[in-house]
Short mmCIF file of C-alpha atoms in Angstrom, two decimals:
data_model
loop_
_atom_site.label_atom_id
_atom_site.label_comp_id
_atom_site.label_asym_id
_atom_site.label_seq_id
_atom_site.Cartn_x
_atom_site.Cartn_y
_atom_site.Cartn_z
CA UNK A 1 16.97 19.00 4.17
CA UNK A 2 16.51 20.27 7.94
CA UNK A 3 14.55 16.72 8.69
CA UNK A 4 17.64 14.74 7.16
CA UNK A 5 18.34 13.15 10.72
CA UNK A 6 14.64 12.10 10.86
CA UNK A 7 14.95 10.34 7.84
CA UNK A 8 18.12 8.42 8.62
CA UNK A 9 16.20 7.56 11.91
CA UNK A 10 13.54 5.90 10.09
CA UNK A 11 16.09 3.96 7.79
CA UNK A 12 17.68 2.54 10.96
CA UNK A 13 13.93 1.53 12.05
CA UNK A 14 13.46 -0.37 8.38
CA UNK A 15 17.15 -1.56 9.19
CA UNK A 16 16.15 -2.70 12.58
CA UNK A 17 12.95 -4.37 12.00
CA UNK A 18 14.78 -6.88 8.99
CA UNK A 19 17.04 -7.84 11.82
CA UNK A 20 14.04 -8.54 14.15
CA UNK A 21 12.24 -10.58 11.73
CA UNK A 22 15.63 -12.64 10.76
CA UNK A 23 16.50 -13.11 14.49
CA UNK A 24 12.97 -13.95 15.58
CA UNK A 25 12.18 -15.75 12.78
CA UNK A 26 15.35 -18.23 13.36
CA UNK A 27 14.28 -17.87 17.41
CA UNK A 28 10.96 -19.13 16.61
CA UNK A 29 12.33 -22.16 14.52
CA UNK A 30 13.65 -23.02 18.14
CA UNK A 31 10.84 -22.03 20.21
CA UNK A 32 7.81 -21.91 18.57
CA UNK A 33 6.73 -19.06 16.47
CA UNK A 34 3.80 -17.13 18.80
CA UNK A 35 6.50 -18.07 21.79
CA UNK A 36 9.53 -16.01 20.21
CA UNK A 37 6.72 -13.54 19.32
CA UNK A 38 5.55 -13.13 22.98
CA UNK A 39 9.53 -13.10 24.09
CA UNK A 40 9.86 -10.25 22.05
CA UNK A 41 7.00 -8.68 23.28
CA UNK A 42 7.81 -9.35 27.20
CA UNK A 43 11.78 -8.23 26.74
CA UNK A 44 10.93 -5.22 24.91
CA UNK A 45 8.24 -4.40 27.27
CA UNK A 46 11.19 -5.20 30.31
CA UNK A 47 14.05 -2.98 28.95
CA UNK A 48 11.94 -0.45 27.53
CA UNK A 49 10.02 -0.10 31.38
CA UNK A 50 13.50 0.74 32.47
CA UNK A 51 14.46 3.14 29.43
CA UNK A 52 11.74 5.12 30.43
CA UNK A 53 12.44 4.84 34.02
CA UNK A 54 15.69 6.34 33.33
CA UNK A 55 15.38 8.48 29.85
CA UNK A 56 11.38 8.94 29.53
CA UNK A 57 10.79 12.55 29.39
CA UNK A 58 7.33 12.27 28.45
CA UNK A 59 4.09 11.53 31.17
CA UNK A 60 2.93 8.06 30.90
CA UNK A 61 0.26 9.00 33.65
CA UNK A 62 -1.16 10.49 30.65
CA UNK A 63 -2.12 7.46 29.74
CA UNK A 64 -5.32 7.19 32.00
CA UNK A 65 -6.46 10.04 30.05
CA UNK A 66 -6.01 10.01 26.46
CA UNK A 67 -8.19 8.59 24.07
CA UNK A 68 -8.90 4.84 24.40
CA UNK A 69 -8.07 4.13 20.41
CA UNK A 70 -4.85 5.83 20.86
CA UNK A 71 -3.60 2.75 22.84
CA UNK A 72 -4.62 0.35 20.31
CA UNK A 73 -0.59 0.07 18.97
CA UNK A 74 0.22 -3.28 21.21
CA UNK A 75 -2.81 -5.15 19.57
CA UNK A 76 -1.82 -3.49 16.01
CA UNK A 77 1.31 -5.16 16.94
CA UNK A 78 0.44 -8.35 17.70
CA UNK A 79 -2.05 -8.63 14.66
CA UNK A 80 0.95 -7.55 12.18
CA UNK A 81 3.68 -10.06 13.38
CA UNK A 82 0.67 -13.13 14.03
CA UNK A 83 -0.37 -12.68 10.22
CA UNK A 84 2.49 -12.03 8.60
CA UNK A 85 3.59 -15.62 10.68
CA UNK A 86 0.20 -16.96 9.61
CA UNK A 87 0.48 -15.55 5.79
CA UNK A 88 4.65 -17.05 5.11
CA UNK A 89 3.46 -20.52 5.96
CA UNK A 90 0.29 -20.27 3.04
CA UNK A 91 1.75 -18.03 0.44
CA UNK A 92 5.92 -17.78 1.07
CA UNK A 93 7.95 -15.33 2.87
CA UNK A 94 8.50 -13.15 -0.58
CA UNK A 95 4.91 -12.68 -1.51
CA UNK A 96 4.32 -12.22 1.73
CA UNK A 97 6.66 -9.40 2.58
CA UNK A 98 5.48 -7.90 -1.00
CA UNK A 99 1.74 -7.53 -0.24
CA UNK A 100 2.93 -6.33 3.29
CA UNK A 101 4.54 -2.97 1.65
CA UNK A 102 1.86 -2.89 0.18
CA UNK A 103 -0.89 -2.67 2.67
CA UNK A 104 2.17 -0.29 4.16
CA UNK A 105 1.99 2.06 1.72
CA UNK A 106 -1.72 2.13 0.42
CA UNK A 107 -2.40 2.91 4.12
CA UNK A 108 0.04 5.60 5.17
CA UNK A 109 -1.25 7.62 1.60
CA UNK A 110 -4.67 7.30 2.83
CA UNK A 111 -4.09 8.32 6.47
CA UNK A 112 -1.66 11.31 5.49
CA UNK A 113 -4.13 12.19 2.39
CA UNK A 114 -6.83 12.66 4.86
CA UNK A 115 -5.46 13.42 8.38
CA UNK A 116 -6.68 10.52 9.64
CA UNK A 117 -5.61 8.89 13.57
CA UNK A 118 -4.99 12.60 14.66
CA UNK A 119 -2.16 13.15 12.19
CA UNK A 120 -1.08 16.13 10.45
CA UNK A 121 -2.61 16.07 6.68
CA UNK A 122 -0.03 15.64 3.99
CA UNK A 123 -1.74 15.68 0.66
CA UNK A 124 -0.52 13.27 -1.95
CA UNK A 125 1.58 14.80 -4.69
CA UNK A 126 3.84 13.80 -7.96
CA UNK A 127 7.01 12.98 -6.41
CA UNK A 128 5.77 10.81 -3.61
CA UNK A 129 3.65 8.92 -6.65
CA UNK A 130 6.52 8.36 -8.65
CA UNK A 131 8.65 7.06 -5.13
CA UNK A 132 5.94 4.96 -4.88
CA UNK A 133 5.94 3.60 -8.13
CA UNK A 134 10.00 3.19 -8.16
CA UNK A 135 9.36 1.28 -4.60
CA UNK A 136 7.37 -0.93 -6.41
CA UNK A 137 9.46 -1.67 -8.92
CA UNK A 138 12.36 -2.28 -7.00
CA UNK A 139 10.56 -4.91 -5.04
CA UNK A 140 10.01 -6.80 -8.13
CA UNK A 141 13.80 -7.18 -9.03
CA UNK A 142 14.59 -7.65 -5.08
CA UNK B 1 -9.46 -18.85 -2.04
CA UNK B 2 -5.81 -17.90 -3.37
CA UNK B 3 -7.30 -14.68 -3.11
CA UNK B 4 -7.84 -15.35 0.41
CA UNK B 5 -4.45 -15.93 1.53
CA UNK B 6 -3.35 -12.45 -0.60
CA UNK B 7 -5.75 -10.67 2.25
CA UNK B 8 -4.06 -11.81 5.32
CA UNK B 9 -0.53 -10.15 4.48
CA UNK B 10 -2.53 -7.43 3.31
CA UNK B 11 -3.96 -6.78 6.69
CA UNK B 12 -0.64 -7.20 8.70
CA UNK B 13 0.40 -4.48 5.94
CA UNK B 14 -2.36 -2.11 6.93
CA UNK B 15 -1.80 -3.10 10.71
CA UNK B 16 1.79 -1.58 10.78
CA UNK B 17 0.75 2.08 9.05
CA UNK B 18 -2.17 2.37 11.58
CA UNK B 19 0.21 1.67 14.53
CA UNK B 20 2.62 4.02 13.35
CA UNK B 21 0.20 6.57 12.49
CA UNK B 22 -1.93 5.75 16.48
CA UNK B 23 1.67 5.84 18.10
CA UNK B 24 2.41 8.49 16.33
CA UNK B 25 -0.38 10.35 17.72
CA UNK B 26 0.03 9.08 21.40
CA UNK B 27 3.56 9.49 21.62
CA UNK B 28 2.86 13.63 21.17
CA UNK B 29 0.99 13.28 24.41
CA UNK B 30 2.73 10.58 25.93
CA UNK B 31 6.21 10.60 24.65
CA UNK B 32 7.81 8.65 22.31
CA UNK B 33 9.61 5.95 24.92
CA UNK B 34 6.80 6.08 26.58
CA UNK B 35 4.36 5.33 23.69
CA UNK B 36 6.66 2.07 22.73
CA UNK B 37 6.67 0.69 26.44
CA UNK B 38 2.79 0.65 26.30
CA UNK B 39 3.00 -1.14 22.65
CA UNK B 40 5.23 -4.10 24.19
CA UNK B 41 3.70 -3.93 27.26
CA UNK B 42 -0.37 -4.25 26.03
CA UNK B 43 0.90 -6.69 23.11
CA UNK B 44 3.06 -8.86 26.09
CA UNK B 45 -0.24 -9.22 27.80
CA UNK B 46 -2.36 -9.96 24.86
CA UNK B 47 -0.04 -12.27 23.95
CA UNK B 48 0.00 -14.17 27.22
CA UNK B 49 -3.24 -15.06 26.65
CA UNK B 50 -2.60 -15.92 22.95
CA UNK B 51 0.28 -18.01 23.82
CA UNK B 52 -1.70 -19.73 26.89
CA UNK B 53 -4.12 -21.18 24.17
CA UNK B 54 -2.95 -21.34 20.85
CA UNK B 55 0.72 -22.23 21.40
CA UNK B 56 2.38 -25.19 20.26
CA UNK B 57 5.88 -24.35 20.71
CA UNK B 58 8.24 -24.03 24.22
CA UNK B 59 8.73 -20.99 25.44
CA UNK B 60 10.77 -22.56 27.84
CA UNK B 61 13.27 -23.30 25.18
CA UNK B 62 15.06 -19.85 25.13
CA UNK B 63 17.27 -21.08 27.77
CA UNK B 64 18.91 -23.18 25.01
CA UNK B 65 18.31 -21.02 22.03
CA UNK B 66 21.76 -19.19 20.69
CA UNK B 67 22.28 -15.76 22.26
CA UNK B 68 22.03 -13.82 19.16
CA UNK B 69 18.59 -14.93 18.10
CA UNK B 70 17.66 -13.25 21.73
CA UNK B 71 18.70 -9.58 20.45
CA UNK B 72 15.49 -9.91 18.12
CA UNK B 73 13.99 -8.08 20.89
CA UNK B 74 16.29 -5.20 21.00
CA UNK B 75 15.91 -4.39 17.56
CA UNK B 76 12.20 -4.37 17.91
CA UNK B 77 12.58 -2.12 20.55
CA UNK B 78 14.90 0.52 17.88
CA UNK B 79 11.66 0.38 15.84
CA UNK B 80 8.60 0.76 18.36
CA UNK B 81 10.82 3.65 20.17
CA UNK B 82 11.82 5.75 16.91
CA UNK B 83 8.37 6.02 15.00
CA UNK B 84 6.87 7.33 17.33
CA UNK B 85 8.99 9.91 17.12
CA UNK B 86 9.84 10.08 13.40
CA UNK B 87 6.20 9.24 11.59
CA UNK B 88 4.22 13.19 13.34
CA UNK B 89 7.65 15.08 11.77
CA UNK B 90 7.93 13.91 8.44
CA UNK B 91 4.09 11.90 7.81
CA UNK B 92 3.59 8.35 7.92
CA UNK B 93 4.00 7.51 3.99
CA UNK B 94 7.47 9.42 4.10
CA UNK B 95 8.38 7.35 7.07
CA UNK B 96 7.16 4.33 5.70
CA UNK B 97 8.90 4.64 2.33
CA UNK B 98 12.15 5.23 4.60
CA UNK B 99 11.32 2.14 6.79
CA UNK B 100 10.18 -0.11 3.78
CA UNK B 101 14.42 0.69 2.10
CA UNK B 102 15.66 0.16 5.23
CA UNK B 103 14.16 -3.41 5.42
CA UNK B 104 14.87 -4.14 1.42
CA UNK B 105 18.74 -3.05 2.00
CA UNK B 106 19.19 -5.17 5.11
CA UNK B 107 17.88 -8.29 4.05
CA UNK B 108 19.59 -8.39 0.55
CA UNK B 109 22.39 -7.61 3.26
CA UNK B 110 21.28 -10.23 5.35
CA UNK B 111 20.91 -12.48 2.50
CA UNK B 112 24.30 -12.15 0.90
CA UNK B 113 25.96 -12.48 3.68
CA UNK B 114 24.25 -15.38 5.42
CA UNK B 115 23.57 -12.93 8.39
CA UNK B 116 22.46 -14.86 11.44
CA UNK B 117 22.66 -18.34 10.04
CA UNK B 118 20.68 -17.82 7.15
CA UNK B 119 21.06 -19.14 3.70
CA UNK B 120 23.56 -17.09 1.12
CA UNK B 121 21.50 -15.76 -1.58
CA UNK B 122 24.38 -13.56 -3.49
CA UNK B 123 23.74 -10.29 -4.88
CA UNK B 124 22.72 -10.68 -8.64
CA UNK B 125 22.14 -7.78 -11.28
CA UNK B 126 18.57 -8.06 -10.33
CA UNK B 127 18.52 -6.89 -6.79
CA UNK B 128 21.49 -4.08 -7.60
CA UNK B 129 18.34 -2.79 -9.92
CA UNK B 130 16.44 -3.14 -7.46
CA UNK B 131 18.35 -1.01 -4.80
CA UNK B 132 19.49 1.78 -7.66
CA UNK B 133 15.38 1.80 -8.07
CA UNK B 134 15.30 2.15 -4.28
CA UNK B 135 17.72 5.33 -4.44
CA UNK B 136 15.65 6.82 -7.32
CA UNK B 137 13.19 7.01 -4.74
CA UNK B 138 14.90 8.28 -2.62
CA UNK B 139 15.56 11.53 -4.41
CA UNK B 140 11.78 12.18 -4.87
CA UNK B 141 10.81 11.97 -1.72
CA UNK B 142 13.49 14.87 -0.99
CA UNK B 143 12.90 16.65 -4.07
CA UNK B 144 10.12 18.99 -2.83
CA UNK B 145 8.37 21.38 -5.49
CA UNK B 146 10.10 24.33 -5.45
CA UNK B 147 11.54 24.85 -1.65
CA UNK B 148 8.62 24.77 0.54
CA UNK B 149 9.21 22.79 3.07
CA UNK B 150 5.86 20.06 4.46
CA UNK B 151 7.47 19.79 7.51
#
């Protein structure tokens, strides 16, 4: 239970990224949808430049020297929140968040099962299959 | 060609978990606030382009839009800045089962409450299922076999 924090820390990201997609999905009803995705994009680039200007304790010079994949996350970004604008306007906002969690999950067992993208490897096991399969469940009575 | 359609959500899906699991990876070396600036600020520039090309809309128009709507980005920031930090500790599935309840509480939240002008779907018996299904969950990704400890 010594991680508890770190799991409460990824509930407010789930928390947080609901909010983003009902706030930029009502911005973009205003806008234009790839225009409140790019506003997002340039703000949170803005206010984060200062956030690390002020609270960054890492070394983003580092970044001339790490691998090239590794900064492969803004594109990854852009690709999620382009399809999944792409995919509600074919197949519905439910379906579409559905086969999301999907992809979500199917992935994140793979990459832990193996160790891929320079993670540590955490090998699938009973509990986190039965999660799984309660997860699913619940999203077909929510 | 239905089948199709299934594929692109699919993809976005799979996008996410391989961003987590990359940022994951380059916030160890590059720190975690650091890691989410370069997200924003590589998508921001991608998306320039994008935007230059392909879009229709006004981007012009945020002058007028309501205030609220602008906080979107903030709360994008609160995710980009924690996984980084979060998915290395306790794996990316773990993380991702956390994230994924997160998101199905808050919009049944949103929902029933007509958060940020959107429509009031109430809470029914089906989605108070769905959320006691969410805490079952819950209590297996904490219950470890016996007490060792992944992390």
């Amino acid at each position: 239970m010594k991680n508890l924090p770190i799991y409460m820390l990824a509930l407010i990201a789930g928390i947080s990224l609901s909010i983003e997609a009902a706030l930029g999905g009502a911005l973009g009803e205003n806008i234009g949808k790839l225009e409140s995705t790019y506003y997002i994009f340039v703000v949170g680039a803005l206010s984060l430049f200062l956030g690390v200007l002020f609270f960054g304790k890492g070394d983003l010079t580092q970044v001339f020297k790490v691998p090239k994949w590794t900064l492969t996350g803004g594109a990854l970004g852009v690709i999620y929140l382009s399809l999944l604008i792409i995919s509600v306007t074919f197949v519905g906002v439910g379906l579409s968040i559905t086969v999301v969690i999907i992809g979500q999950l199917f992935t994140s067992i793979v990459v832990d099962h193996f160790g891929w993208l320079g993670t540590k490897r955490i090998s699938i096991d009973r509990n986190r299959v039965i999660a799984i399969g309660l997860l699913l469940l619940a999203l077909v009575f929510i | 060609m239905e089948l199709l359609y299934i594929l692109i959500p699919l993809i976005a899906g799979i996008g996410l978990s391989t961003q987590s699991a990359i940022n994951g990876t380059l916030g160890n070396k590059i720190g975690s606030l650091e890691s989410a600036f370069l997200t924003f600020f590589t998508g921001a520039i991608i998306l320039t382009l994008i935007v230059n090309f392909f879009g229709q809309g006004n981007i012009l128009g945020i002058v007028d839009a309501p205030a609220v709507q602008l906080l979107a980005a903030i709360f994008g920031v609160i995710f980009l800045s924690i996984m980084p930090f979060v998915a290395p500790v306790i794996g990316v599935t773990n993380a991702m089962i956390m994230v994924i309840i997160g998101q199905l509480l808050a919009s049944v939240a949103i929902d029933h409450f007509g958060l940020f002008s959107s429509e009031v779907i109430p809470l029914d018996i089906q989605k108070v299922i769905g959320i006691l299904l969410l805490i079952g969950a819950v209590y297996f990704i904490f219950k470890k076999p016996g007490t060792k400890e992944v992390a």
